[in-house]
mmCIF file of C-alpha atoms in Angstrom:
data_model
loop_
_atom_site.group_PDB
_atom_site.id
_atom_site.type_symbol
_atom_site.label_atom_id
_atom_site.label_comp_id
_atom_site.label_asym_id
_atom_site.label_seq_id
_atom_site.Cartn_x
_atom_site.Cartn_y
_atom_site.Cartn_z
ATOM 1 C CA PRO G 1 -0.122 0.361 -0.196
ATOM 2 C CA THR G 2 0.809 3.605 -0.288
ATOM 3 C CA TYR G 3 3.424 4.800 2.578
ATOM 4 C CA THR G 4 3.418 8.297 3.493
ATOM 5 C CA HIS G 5 6.485 9.331 6.036
ATOM 6 C CA GLY G 6 5.387 10.313 9.620
ATOM 7 C CA GLN G 7 2.021 8.226 9.487
ATOM 8 C CA ILE G 8 0.945 6.836 12.736
ATOM 9 C CA GLU G 9 1.656 2.869 12.880
ATOM 10 C CA LYS G 10 -1.514 1.206 13.694
ATOM 11 C CA THR G 11 -1.149 -2.258 15.663
ATOM 12 C CA ALA G 12 -2.941 -5.381 15.528
ATOM 13 C CA VAL G 13 -3.624 -8.923 17.410
ATOM 14 C CA VAL G 14 -4.531 -11.638 15.393
ATOM 15 C CA TYR G 15 -5.502 -14.105 17.233
ATOM 16 C CA ILE G 16 -5.276 -17.738 15.669
ATOM 17 C CA ASN G 17 -7.718 -20.833 16.146
ATOM 18 C CA LEU G 18 -6.988 -24.186 14.593
ATOM 19 C CA GLY G 19 -9.730 -23.936 11.655
ATOM 20 C CA THR G 20 -12.620 -25.747 10.636
ATOM 21 C CA PRO G 21 -14.329 -27.291 7.287
ATOM 22 C CA ASP G 22 -16.433 -25.125 5.435
ATOM 23 C CA SER G 23 -19.158 -27.028 5.888
ATOM 24 C CA PRO G 24 -20.436 -30.575 7.155
ATOM 25 C CA THR G 25 -19.660 -32.366 3.961
ATOM 26 C CA THR G 26 -17.458 -35.199 2.945
ATOM 27 C CA SER G 27 -15.861 -33.156 0.223
ATOM 28 C CA ALA G 28 -15.157 -30.042 2.504
ATOM 29 C CA VAL G 29 -14.085 -32.305 5.482
ATOM 30 C CA ARG G 30 -11.354 -34.404 3.438
ATOM 31 C CA ARG G 31 -10.194 -30.659 1.830
ATOM 32 C CA TYR G 32 -9.553 -30.013 5.776
ATOM 33 C CA LEU G 33 -8.040 -32.994 6.850
ATOM 34 C CA LYS G 34 -6.042 -33.140 4.124
ATOM 35 C CA GLU G 35 -4.583 -29.989 4.943
ATOM 36 C CA PHE G 36 -4.066 -30.294 8.587
ATOM 37 C CA LEU G 37 -2.992 -34.019 8.083
ATOM 38 C CA SER G 38 -0.444 -32.537 5.890
ATOM 39 C CA ASP G 39 1.525 -30.303 8.359
ATOM 40 C CA GLN G 40 4.731 -32.214 9.284
ATOM 41 C CA ARG G 41 4.507 -30.518 13.047
ATOM 42 C CA VAL G 42 0.919 -32.597 13.272
ATOM 43 C CA VAL G 43 2.842 -35.938 11.643
ATOM 44 C CA GLU G 44 6.041 -36.487 11.863
ATOM 45 C CA ILE G 45 6.088 -39.965 9.759
ATOM 46 C CA PRO G 46 8.240 -40.305 6.922
ATOM 47 C CA ARG G 47 6.611 -37.924 3.969
ATOM 48 C CA ALA G 48 6.387 -40.906 1.640
ATOM 49 C CA ILE G 49 5.088 -43.614 3.876
ATOM 50 C CA TRP G 50 2.632 -40.853 5.067
ATOM 51 C CA TRP G 51 1.435 -39.530 2.005
ATOM 52 C CA MET G 52 0.183 -43.604 1.180
ATOM 53 C CA ILE G 53 -1.325 -43.798 4.629
ATOM 54 C CA LEU G 54 -3.439 -40.483 4.424
ATOM 55 C CA ASN G 55 -4.140 -40.464 0.761
ATOM 56 C CA LEU G 56 -5.125 -44.428 0.319
ATOM 57 C CA ILE G 57 -6.651 -45.122 3.486
ATOM 58 C CA ILE G 58 -7.226 -41.987 6.099
ATOM 59 C CA LEU G 59 -8.965 -39.551 3.594
ATOM 60 C CA PRO G 60 -10.886 -41.904 1.983
ATOM 61 C CA PHE G 61 -12.835 -43.813 4.863
ATOM 62 C CA ARG G 62 -12.361 -40.699 7.264
ATOM 63 C CA SER G 63 -13.834 -38.014 5.348
ATOM 64 C CA LYS G 64 -17.129 -39.482 5.604
ATOM 65 C CA GLN G 65 -17.473 -40.296 9.216
ATOM 66 C CA SER G 66 -16.006 -36.480 10.259
ATOM 67 C CA ALA G 67 -18.405 -35.213 8.241
ATOM 68 C CA HIS G 68 -21.160 -36.799 9.898
ATOM 69 C CA LYS G 69 -19.993 -35.998 13.115
ATOM 70 C CA TYR G 70 -19.421 -32.042 12.159
ATOM 71 C CA ALA G 71 -22.946 -32.238 11.087
ATOM 72 C CA SER G 72 -24.466 -33.381 14.772
ATOM 73 C CA ILE G 73 -22.819 -30.083 16.160
ATOM 74 C CA TRP G 74 -23.298 -27.851 13.017
ATOM 75 C CA THR G 75 -25.372 -24.815 13.998
ATOM 76 C CA ASN G 76 -27.700 -22.126 12.094
ATOM 77 C CA ASP G 77 -24.517 -19.905 12.119
ATOM 78 C CA GLY G 78 -22.074 -22.578 10.639
ATOM 79 C CA SER G 79 -19.195 -24.537 12.250
ATOM 80 C CA PRO G 80 -19.254 -23.750 16.357
ATOM 81 C CA LEU G 81 -15.462 -23.172 16.386
ATOM 82 C CA LEU G 82 -15.437 -20.560 13.598
ATOM 83 C CA VAL G 83 -18.433 -18.511 15.630
ATOM 84 C CA HIS G 84 -16.735 -18.895 18.869
ATOM 85 C CA THR G 85 -13.697 -17.471 17.418
ATOM 86 C CA GLN G 86 -15.600 -14.443 15.707
ATOM 87 C CA LYS G 87 -17.047 -13.827 19.331
ATOM 88 C CA GLN G 88 -13.598 -14.068 21.205
ATOM 89 C CA ALA G 89 -12.080 -11.577 18.450
ATOM 90 C CA LYS G 90 -14.729 -9.335 18.943
ATOM 91 C CA LEU G 91 -15.144 -9.504 22.460
ATOM 92 C CA LEU G 92 -10.834 -9.062 22.696
ATOM 93 C CA GLN G 93 -11.436 -5.796 20.812
ATOM 94 C CA GLY G 94 -14.018 -4.514 23.117
ATOM 95 C CA TYR G 95 -11.591 -5.272 26.064
ATOM 96 C CA LEU G 96 -8.596 -3.683 24.870
ATOM 97 C CA GLY G 97 -10.503 -0.242 23.862
ATOM 98 C CA GLU G 98 -12.300 -0.115 27.114
ATOM 99 C CA ARG G 99 -8.954 0.009 28.722
ATOM 100 C CA GLY G 100 -7.875 2.665 26.357
ATOM 101 C CA HIS G 101 -5.807 0.785 23.811
ATOM 102 C CA ASP G 102 -6.226 1.369 20.249
ATOM 103 C CA VAL G 103 -5.754 -1.861 18.944
ATOM 104 C CA HIS G 104 -7.742 -4.082 16.273
ATOM 105 C CA VAL G 105 -7.894 -7.595 16.625
ATOM 106 C CA ALA G 106 -8.506 -9.694 13.936
ATOM 107 C CA TYR G 107 -8.698 -13.789 13.839
ATOM 108 C CA ALA G 108 -7.544 -16.126 11.602
ATOM 109 C CA MET G 109 -7.542 -20.098 10.936
ATOM 110 C CA ARG G 110 -4.118 -22.040 10.692
ATOM 111 C CA TYR G 111 -5.931 -24.700 8.048
ATOM 112 C CA ALA G 112 -8.628 -22.968 5.930
ATOM 113 C CA GLY G 113 -7.290 -23.399 2.736
ATOM 114 C CA ASN G 114 -7.973 -20.608 0.232
ATOM 115 C CA ASN G 115 -10.950 -18.790 2.842
ATOM 116 C CA SER G 116 -10.520 -15.366 3.875
ATOM 117 C CA ASP G 117 -9.847 -16.172 7.254
ATOM 118 C CA SER G 118 -6.598 -18.051 6.469
ATOM 119 C CA ILE G 119 -3.283 -17.023 8.249
ATOM 120 C CA PRO G 120 -2.156 -15.124 4.812
ATOM 121 C CA ASN G 121 -5.474 -13.459 3.732
ATOM 122 C CA THR G 122 -5.751 -12.216 6.850
ATOM 123 C CA LEU G 123 -2.111 -10.952 7.267
ATOM 124 C CA SER G 124 -2.262 -9.327 3.543
ATOM 125 C CA ARG G 125 -5.377 -7.814 4.717
ATOM 126 C CA LEU G 126 -3.782 -6.001 7.463
ATOM 127 C CA LYS G 127 -0.786 -4.716 5.243
ATOM 128 C CA THR G 128 -3.250 -3.283 3.027
ATOM 129 C CA GLU G 129 -4.997 -1.518 5.796
ATOM 130 C CA GLY G 130 -1.701 -0.284 7.056
ATOM 131 C CA TYR G 131 -1.168 -2.332 10.115
ATOM 132 C CA GLN G 132 2.854 -2.226 10.571
ATOM 133 C CA ARG G 133 2.934 -3.743 14.202
ATOM 134 C CA ILE G 134 1.486 -7.351 14.376
ATOM 135 C CA LEU G 135 1.207 -9.141 17.764
ATOM 136 C CA ILE G 136 0.210 -13.144 16.844
ATOM 137 C CA LEU G 137 -1.911 -14.492 19.913
ATOM 138 C CA PRO G 138 -2.655 -18.520 19.516
ATOM 139 C CA ALA G 139 -5.719 -19.754 21.298
ATOM 140 C CA TYR G 140 -3.939 -22.484 22.725
ATOM 141 C CA PRO G 141 -2.715 -21.750 26.384
ATOM 142 C CA GLN G 142 -0.002 -24.643 26.526
ATOM 143 C CA TYR G 143 2.716 -24.375 24.007
ATOM 144 C CA SER G 144 3.113 -27.378 21.373
ATOM 145 C CA GLY G 145 4.940 -27.767 18.288
ATOM 146 C CA THR G 146 1.731 -29.074 16.957
ATOM 147 C CA THR G 147 -0.394 -25.827 17.491
ATOM 148 C CA THR G 148 1.661 -23.108 18.231
ATOM 149 C CA ALA G 149 4.539 -23.396 16.256
ATOM 150 C CA SER G 150 2.784 -24.387 13.480
ATOM 151 C CA ASN G 151 1.011 -21.079 13.596
ATOM 152 C CA PHE G 152 4.327 -19.380 13.796
ATOM 153 C CA ASP G 153 5.443 -21.488 10.696
ATOM 154 C CA ALA G 154 2.612 -20.121 8.548
ATOM 155 C CA VAL G 155 3.184 -16.575 9.837
ATOM 156 C CA VAL G 156 7.140 -16.846 8.928
ATOM 157 C CA LYS G 157 6.049 -18.579 5.507
ATOM 158 C CA HIS G 158 3.895 -15.677 4.589
ATOM 159 C CA TYR G 159 5.967 -12.699 5.168
ATOM 160 C CA GLN G 160 8.854 -14.748 3.323
ATOM 161 C CA GLN G 161 7.174 -13.232 0.379
ATOM 162 C CA VAL G 162 6.963 -9.659 1.861
ATOM 163 C CA ARG G 163 9.513 -7.081 1.124
ATOM 164 C CA ASN G 164 8.460 -4.400 4.087
ATOM 165 C CA GLN G 165 7.369 -6.737 6.951
ATOM 166 C CA PRO G 166 5.858 -5.553 9.938
ATOM 167 C CA GLU G 167 7.321 -5.201 13.596
ATOM 168 C CA LEU G 168 6.227 -9.068 14.633
ATOM 169 C CA ARG G 169 5.624 -10.413 18.261
ATOM 170 C CA PHE G 170 4.279 -14.061 19.234
ATOM 171 C CA ILE G 171 2.951 -14.885 22.365
ATOM 172 C CA LYS G 172 4.381 -18.382 23.078
ATOM 173 C CA HIS G 173 2.269 -19.155 26.076
ATOM 174 C CA TYR G 174 -0.193 -18.230 28.792
ATOM 175 C CA HIS G 175 -0.634 -21.743 30.309
ATOM 176 C CA ASP G 176 0.111 -20.353 33.977
ATOM 177 C CA HIS G 177 -0.567 -16.824 33.459
ATOM 178 C CA PRO G 178 -2.466 -15.823 37.067
ATOM 179 C CA GLN G 179 -5.342 -14.106 34.698
ATOM 180 C CA TYR G 180 -5.811 -16.918 32.913
ATOM 181 C CA ILE G 181 -5.630 -19.533 35.932
ATOM 182 C CA GLN G 182 -7.996 -17.124 37.492
ATOM 183 C CA SER G 183 -10.604 -17.494 34.991
ATOM 184 C CA LEU G 184 -10.239 -20.792 34.999
ATOM 185 C CA LYS G 185 -11.315 -20.922 38.711
ATOM 186 C CA ASN G 186 -13.883 -18.512 38.260
ATOM 187 C CA SER G 187 -15.747 -20.881 36.095
ATOM 188 C CA VAL G 188 -15.484 -23.790 37.967
ATOM 189 C CA LEU G 189 -16.637 -21.973 40.957
ATOM 190 C CA SER G 190 -19.579 -20.621 38.956
ATOM 191 C CA HIS G 191 -20.437 -23.865 37.953
ATOM 192 C CA TRP G 192 -20.181 -25.490 41.351
ATOM 193 C CA GLU G 193 -22.416 -22.528 42.665
ATOM 194 C CA LYS G 194 -25.133 -23.039 40.260
ATOM 195 C CA HIS G 195 -24.903 -27.403 40.257
ATOM 196 C CA GLY G 196 -23.145 -27.879 43.683
ATOM 197 C CA ARG G 197 -19.952 -29.674 44.360
ATOM 198 C CA PRO G 198 -19.411 -33.375 42.923
ATOM 199 C CA GLU G 199 -17.362 -36.064 44.920
ATOM 200 C CA LYS G 200 -14.617 -36.039 41.897
ATOM 201 C CA PHE G 201 -13.620 -33.014 39.402
ATOM 202 C CA VAL G 202 -11.632 -34.124 36.522
ATOM 203 C CA MET G 203 -9.690 -32.244 33.968
ATOM 204 C CA SER G 204 -8.993 -33.211 30.301
ATOM 205 C CA PHE G 205 -6.488 -31.638 27.892
ATOM 206 C CA HIS G 206 -5.831 -32.625 24.535
ATOM 207 C CA GLY G 207 -3.636 -36.055 23.760
ATOM 208 C CA LEU G 208 -0.625 -36.058 21.811
ATOM 209 C CA PRO G 209 1.720 -39.024 21.440
ATOM 210 C CA LYS G 210 4.451 -39.972 23.903
ATOM 211 C CA ALA G 211 7.271 -39.568 21.331
ATOM 212 C CA PHE G 212 6.804 -36.232 20.948
ATOM 213 C CA LEU G 213 7.478 -35.466 24.732
ATOM 214 C CA LEU G 214 10.426 -37.632 24.694
ATOM 215 C CA ARG G 215 11.758 -35.212 21.727
ATOM 216 C CA GLY G 216 11.180 -32.279 23.709
ATOM 217 C CA ASP G 217 7.279 -31.177 23.463
ATOM 218 C CA ALA G 218 6.638 -28.559 26.427
ATOM 219 C CA TYR G 219 2.944 -29.278 25.979
ATOM 220 C CA HIS G 220 2.164 -32.302 28.444
ATOM 221 C CA CYS G 221 4.381 -30.730 31.330
ATOM 222 C CA GLU G 222 2.490 -26.901 30.912
ATOM 223 C CA CYS G 223 -1.092 -28.996 30.818
ATOM 224 C CA TYR G 224 0.690 -30.440 34.526
ATOM 225 C CA LYS G 225 1.199 -26.807 35.426
ATOM 226 C CA THR G 226 -1.777 -25.501 34.751
ATOM 227 C CA ALA G 227 -4.147 -28.389 36.078
#
């Protein structure tokens, strides 16, 4: 975009979530799964072997099964994950504005194909709108190479093609941030107040192969610390 000397630098926060199929159909889910499961951060099996497993076994059979599951949770407004991500970005914009921060909040999806909310399209749009300072905020409190690092890969890959890059900052994790822990505590206490305190309290986190932990992934340890 046209640059004028002396113009005020604008700041944006890009809130990145995992992604979702465009629709709960077999073809849309297949496209989404192919992009997701082709990420070498997610699956570390040698490429040639994994290509055969993915394209000859997983995609032909898993796509239809997953489409039925997506259809069971799909809303009139679309994918629940997309709807809530949009809402979170809007609420964060208001939260920052109330505290006097002149910051624009955009959202992006790590796996979105060529959709408008993909990471490259979102970053390109911010550049066109004149944002020169970008904060990358993953939706994942606990760091993992399969999630947070994959987000960072996509951001860096995009800016490899950009001559005049913005100032970038990456949030790695916030698994033990006092305000994050307090928000979890408030959620639990609010539920107990309405429904009573049960005999057991169960915490659930996404799973990762043990091999990832042994290779140095911090996710397992940070989940324990959050708990």
